Tab-separated table of C-alpha atoms in Angstrom:
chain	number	residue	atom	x	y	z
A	200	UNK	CA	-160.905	-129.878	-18.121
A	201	UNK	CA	-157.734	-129.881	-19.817
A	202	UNK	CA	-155.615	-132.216	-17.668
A	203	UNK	CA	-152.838	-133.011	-20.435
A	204	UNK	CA	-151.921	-129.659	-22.568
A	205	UNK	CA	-149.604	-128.858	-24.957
A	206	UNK	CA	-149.925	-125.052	-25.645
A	207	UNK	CA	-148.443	-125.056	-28.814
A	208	UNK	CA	-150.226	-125.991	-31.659
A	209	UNK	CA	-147.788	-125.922	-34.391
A	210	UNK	CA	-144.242	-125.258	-34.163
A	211	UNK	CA	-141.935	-125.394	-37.168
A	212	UNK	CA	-137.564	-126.398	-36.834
A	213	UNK	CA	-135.080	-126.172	-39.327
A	214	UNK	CA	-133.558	-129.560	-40.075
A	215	UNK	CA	-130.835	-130.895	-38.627
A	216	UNK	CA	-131.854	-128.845	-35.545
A	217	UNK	CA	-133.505	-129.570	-32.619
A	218	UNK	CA	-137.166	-129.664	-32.037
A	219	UNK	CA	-138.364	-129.868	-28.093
A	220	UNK	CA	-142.232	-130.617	-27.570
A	221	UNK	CA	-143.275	-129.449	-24.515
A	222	UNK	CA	-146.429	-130.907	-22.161
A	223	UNK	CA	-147.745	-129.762	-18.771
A	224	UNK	CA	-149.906	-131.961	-16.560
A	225	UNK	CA	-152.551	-130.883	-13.703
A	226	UNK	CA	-153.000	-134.265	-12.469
A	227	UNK	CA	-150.024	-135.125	-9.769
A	228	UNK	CA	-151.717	-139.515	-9.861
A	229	UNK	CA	-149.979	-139.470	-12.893
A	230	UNK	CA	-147.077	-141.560	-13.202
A	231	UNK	CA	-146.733	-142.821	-16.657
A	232	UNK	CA	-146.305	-140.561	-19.833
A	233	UNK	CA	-146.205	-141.392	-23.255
A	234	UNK	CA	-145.777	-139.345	-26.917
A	235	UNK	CA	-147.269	-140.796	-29.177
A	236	UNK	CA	-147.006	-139.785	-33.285
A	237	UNK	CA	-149.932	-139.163	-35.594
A	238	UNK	CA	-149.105	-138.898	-39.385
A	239	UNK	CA	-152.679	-137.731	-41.068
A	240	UNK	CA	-155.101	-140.492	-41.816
A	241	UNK	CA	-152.715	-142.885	-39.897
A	242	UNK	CA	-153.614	-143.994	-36.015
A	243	UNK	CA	-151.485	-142.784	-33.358
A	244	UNK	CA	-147.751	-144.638	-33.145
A	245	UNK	CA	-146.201	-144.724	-29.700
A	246	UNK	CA	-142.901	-143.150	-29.784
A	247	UNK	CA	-141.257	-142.837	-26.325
A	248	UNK	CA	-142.628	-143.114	-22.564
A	249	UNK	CA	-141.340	-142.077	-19.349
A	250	UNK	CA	-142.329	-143.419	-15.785
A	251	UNK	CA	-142.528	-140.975	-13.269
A	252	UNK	CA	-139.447	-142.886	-11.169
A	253	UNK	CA	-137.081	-141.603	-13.852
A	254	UNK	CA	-135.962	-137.861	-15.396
A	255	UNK	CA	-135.149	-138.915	-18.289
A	256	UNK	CA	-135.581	-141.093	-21.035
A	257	UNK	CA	-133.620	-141.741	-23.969
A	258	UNK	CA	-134.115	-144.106	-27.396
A	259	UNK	CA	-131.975	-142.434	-30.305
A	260	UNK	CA	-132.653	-139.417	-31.099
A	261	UNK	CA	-135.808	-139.064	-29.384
A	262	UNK	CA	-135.230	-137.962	-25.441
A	263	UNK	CA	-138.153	-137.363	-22.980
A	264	UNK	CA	-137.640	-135.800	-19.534
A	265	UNK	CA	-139.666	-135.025	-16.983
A	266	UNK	CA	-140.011	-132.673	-14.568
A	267	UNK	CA	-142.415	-134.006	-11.680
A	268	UNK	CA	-142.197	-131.099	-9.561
A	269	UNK	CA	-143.179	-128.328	-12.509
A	270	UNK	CA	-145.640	-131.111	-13.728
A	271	UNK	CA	-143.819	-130.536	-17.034
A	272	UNK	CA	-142.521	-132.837	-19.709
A	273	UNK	CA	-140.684	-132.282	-22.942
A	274	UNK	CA	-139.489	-134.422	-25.602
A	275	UNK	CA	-136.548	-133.629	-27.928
A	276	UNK	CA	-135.547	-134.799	-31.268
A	277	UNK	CA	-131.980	-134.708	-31.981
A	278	UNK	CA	-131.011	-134.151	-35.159
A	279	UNK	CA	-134.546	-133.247	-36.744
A	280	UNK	CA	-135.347	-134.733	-40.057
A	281	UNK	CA	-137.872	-134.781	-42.801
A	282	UNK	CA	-140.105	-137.146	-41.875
A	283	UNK	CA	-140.498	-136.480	-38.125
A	284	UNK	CA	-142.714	-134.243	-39.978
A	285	UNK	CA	-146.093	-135.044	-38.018
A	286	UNK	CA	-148.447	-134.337	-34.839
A	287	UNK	CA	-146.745	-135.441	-31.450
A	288	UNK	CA	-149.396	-135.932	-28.759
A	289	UNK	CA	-148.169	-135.961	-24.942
A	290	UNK	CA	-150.267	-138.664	-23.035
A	291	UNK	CA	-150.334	-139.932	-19.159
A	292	UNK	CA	-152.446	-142.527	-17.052
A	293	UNK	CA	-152.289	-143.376	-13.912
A	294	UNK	CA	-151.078	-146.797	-12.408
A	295	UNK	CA	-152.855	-146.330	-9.252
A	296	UNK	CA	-156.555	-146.064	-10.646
A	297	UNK	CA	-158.209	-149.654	-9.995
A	298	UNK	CA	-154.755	-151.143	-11.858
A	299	UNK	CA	-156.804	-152.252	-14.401
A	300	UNK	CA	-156.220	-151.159	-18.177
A	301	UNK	CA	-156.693	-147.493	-17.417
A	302	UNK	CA	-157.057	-144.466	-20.909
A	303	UNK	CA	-154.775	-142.631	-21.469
A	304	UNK	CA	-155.181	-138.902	-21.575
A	305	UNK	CA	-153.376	-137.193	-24.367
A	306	UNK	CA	-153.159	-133.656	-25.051
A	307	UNK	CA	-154.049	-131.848	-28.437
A	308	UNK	CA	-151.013	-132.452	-29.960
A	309	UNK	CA	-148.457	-130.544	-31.631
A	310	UNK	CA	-147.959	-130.403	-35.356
A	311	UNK	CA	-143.978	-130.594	-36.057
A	312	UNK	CA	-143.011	-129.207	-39.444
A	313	UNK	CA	-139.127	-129.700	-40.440
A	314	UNK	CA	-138.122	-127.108	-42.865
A	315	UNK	CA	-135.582	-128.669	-45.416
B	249	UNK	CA	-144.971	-156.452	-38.156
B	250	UNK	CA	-148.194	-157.184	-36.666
B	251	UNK	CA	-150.715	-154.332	-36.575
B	252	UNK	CA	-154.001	-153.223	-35.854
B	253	UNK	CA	-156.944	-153.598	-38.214
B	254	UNK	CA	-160.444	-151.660	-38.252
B	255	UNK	CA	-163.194	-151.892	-40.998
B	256	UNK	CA	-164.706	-149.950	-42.128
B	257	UNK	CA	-161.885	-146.829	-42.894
B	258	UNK	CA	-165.483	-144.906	-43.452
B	259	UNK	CA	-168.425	-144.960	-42.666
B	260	UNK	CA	-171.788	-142.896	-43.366
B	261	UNK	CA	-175.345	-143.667	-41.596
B	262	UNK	CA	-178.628	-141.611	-41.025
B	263	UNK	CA	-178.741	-140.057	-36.896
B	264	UNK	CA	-180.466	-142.578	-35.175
B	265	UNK	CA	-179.306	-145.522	-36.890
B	266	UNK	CA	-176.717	-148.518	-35.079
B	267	UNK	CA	-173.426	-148.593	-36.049
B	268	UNK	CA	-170.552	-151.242	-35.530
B	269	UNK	CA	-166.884	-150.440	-35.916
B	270	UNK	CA	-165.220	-153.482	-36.145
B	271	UNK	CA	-161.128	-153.929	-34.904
B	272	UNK	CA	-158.720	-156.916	-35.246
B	273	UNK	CA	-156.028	-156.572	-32.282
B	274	UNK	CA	-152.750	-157.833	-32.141
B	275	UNK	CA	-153.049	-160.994	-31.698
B	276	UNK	CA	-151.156	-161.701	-28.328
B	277	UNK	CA	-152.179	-158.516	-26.975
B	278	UNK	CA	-154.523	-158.801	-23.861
B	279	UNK	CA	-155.879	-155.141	-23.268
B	280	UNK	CA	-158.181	-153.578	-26.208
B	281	UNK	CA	-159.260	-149.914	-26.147
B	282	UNK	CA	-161.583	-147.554	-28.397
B	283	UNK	CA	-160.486	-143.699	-28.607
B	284	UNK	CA	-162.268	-141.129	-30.940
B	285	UNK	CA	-161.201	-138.071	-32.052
B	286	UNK	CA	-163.912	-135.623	-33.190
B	287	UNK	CA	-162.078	-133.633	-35.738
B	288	UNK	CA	-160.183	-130.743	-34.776
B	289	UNK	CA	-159.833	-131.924	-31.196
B	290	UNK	CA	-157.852	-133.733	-29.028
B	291	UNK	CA	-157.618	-137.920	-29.015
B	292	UNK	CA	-160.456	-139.189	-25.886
B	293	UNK	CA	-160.479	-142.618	-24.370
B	294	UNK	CA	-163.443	-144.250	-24.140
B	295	UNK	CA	-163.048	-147.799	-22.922
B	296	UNK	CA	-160.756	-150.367	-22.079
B	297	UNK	CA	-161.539	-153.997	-22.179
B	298	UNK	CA	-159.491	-156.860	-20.603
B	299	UNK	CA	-160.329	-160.479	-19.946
B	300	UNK	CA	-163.891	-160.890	-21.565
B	301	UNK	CA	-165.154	-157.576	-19.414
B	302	UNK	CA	-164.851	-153.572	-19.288
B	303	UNK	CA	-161.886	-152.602	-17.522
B	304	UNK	CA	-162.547	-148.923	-16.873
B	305	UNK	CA	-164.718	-146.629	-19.125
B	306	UNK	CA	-164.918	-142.497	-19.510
B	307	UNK	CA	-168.087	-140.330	-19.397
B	308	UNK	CA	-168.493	-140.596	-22.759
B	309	UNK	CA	-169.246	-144.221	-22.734
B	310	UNK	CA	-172.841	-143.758	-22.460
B	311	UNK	CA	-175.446	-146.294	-22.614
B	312	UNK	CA	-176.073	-145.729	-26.127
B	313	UNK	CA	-172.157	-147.465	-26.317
B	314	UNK	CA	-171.070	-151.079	-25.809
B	315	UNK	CA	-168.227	-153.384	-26.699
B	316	UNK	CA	-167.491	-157.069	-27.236
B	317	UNK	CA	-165.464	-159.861	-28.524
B	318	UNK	CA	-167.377	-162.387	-29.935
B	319	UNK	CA	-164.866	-164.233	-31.042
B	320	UNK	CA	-160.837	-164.943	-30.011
B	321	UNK	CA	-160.050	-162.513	-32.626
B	322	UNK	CA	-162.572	-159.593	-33.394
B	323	UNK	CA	-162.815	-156.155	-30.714
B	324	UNK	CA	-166.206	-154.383	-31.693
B	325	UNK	CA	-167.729	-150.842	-30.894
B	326	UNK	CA	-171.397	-150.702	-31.351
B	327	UNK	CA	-173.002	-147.167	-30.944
B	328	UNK	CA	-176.992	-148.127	-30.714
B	329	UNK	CA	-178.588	-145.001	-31.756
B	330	UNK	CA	-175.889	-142.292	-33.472
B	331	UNK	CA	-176.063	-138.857	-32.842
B	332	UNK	CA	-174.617	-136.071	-34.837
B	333	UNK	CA	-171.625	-135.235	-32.095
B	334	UNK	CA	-171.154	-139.619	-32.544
B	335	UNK	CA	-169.336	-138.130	-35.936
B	336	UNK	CA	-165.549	-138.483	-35.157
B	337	UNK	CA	-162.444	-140.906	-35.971
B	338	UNK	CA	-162.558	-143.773	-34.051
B	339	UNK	CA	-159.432	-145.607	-32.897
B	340	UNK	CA	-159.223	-149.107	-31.869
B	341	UNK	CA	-155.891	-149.860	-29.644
B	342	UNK	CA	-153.983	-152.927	-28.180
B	343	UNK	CA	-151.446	-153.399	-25.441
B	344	UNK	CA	-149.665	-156.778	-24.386
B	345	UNK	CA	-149.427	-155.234	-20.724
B	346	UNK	CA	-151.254	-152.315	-18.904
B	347	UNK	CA	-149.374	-149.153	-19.256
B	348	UNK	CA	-147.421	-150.778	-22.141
B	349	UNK	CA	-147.430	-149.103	-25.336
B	350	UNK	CA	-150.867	-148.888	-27.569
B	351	UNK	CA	-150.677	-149.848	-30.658
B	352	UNK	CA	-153.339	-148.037	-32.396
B	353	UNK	CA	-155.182	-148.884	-35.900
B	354	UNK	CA	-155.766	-146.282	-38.717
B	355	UNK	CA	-159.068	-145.323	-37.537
B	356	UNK	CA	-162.319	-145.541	-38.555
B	357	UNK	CA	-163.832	-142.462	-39.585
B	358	UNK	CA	-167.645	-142.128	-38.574
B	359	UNK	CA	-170.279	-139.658	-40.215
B	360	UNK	CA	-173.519	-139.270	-38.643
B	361	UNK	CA	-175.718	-136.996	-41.117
């Protein structure tokens, strides 16, 4: 039961161009997103998060928005570079379950590759 | 900057055996987590722990898992009796607020042969 999914596995950008992660949702109690970067043999590093009360998010050159009513998220990274080079994964939890410290659930990631 | 420790990075042991993962959090971080990724699929939660007790806990959290802090400073993952699907990375995490951002560790990669 896929809840989080990011459909593609790989995608590759030119740098200096713009790379746009995309990540579709089937559960509407979520209300709190996250993408979160995975280098290999390095945990996951929390990039950018968006709650569902907003459309947008922005920190640099990293932008998230979300669309609540396609259930759809995307982030973008404005201008690419070398060493965004790694696997984004698109997370969400829910506020509303029990309040307490609820998982996340993340997708299966995307692997970014930025072509010099 | 302050980070996440685990110990071991690897580790090896026979099906059947116990295993401990062991994870320093952040240190003024009050929410601790354990994730595992088997390899080649997507990151799963497993528990979250807040003030001394289990805060919410997936279906993979079995009985054969359990957590504790025995001290102010250690987060530990014991798996009782491994099985061969118990081989994945496991991820220790921290947060100083719920829904804040996780800081994860490296991981610690499990084997079970």
């Amino acid at each position: 039961d896929q809840q989080v999914k990011q459909n593609s596995p790989s995608l590759s950008v030119q740098e200096g161009r713009i790379s746009i992660l995309n990540c579709d949702y089937t559960n509407s109690m979520f209300d709190y997103f996250l993408w979160y970067k995975k280098y290999p043999a390095e945990g996951p590093t929390f990039l950018i998060s968006i709650s569902s009360i907003k459309d947008k998010n922005e920190d640099g050159r990293f932008t998230v928005f979300l669309n609540k009513s396609a259930k759809h998220l995307s982030l973008h990274i404005v201008p690419s570079q070398p060493g965004d080079s790694a696997v984004y994964f698109c997370a969400a939890s829910s506020t509303f379950s029990g309040g307490g410290a609820d998982g996340l659930t993340f997708g299966k990631g995307t692997h970014l590759i930025i072509q010099p | 900057e302050p980070e996440v420790t685990q110990t071991p990075s690897h580790q090896v042991t026979q099906m059947g055996q116990e295993v401990i993962l062991r994870c320093v959090p952040i240190s003024n971080h009050l929410y601790f987590y354990w994730y595992r990724q088997i390899l080649g699929q997507k990151v799963e939660f497993l528990v979250s722990f807040y003030n001394n007790e289990i805060s919410e806990k997936s279906e993979i959290f079995d009985d054969q898992f359990s957590v504790e802090r025995p001290d102010g400073s250690n987060f530990t993952l014991k798996i009782r009796s491994t099985k061969l699907e118990d081989s994945a990375m496991y991820f220790c995490a921290s947060s100083e607020v719920v829904t804040g951002e996780l800081f994860f560790g490296e991981g610690s990669r499990l084997t079970v042969l």
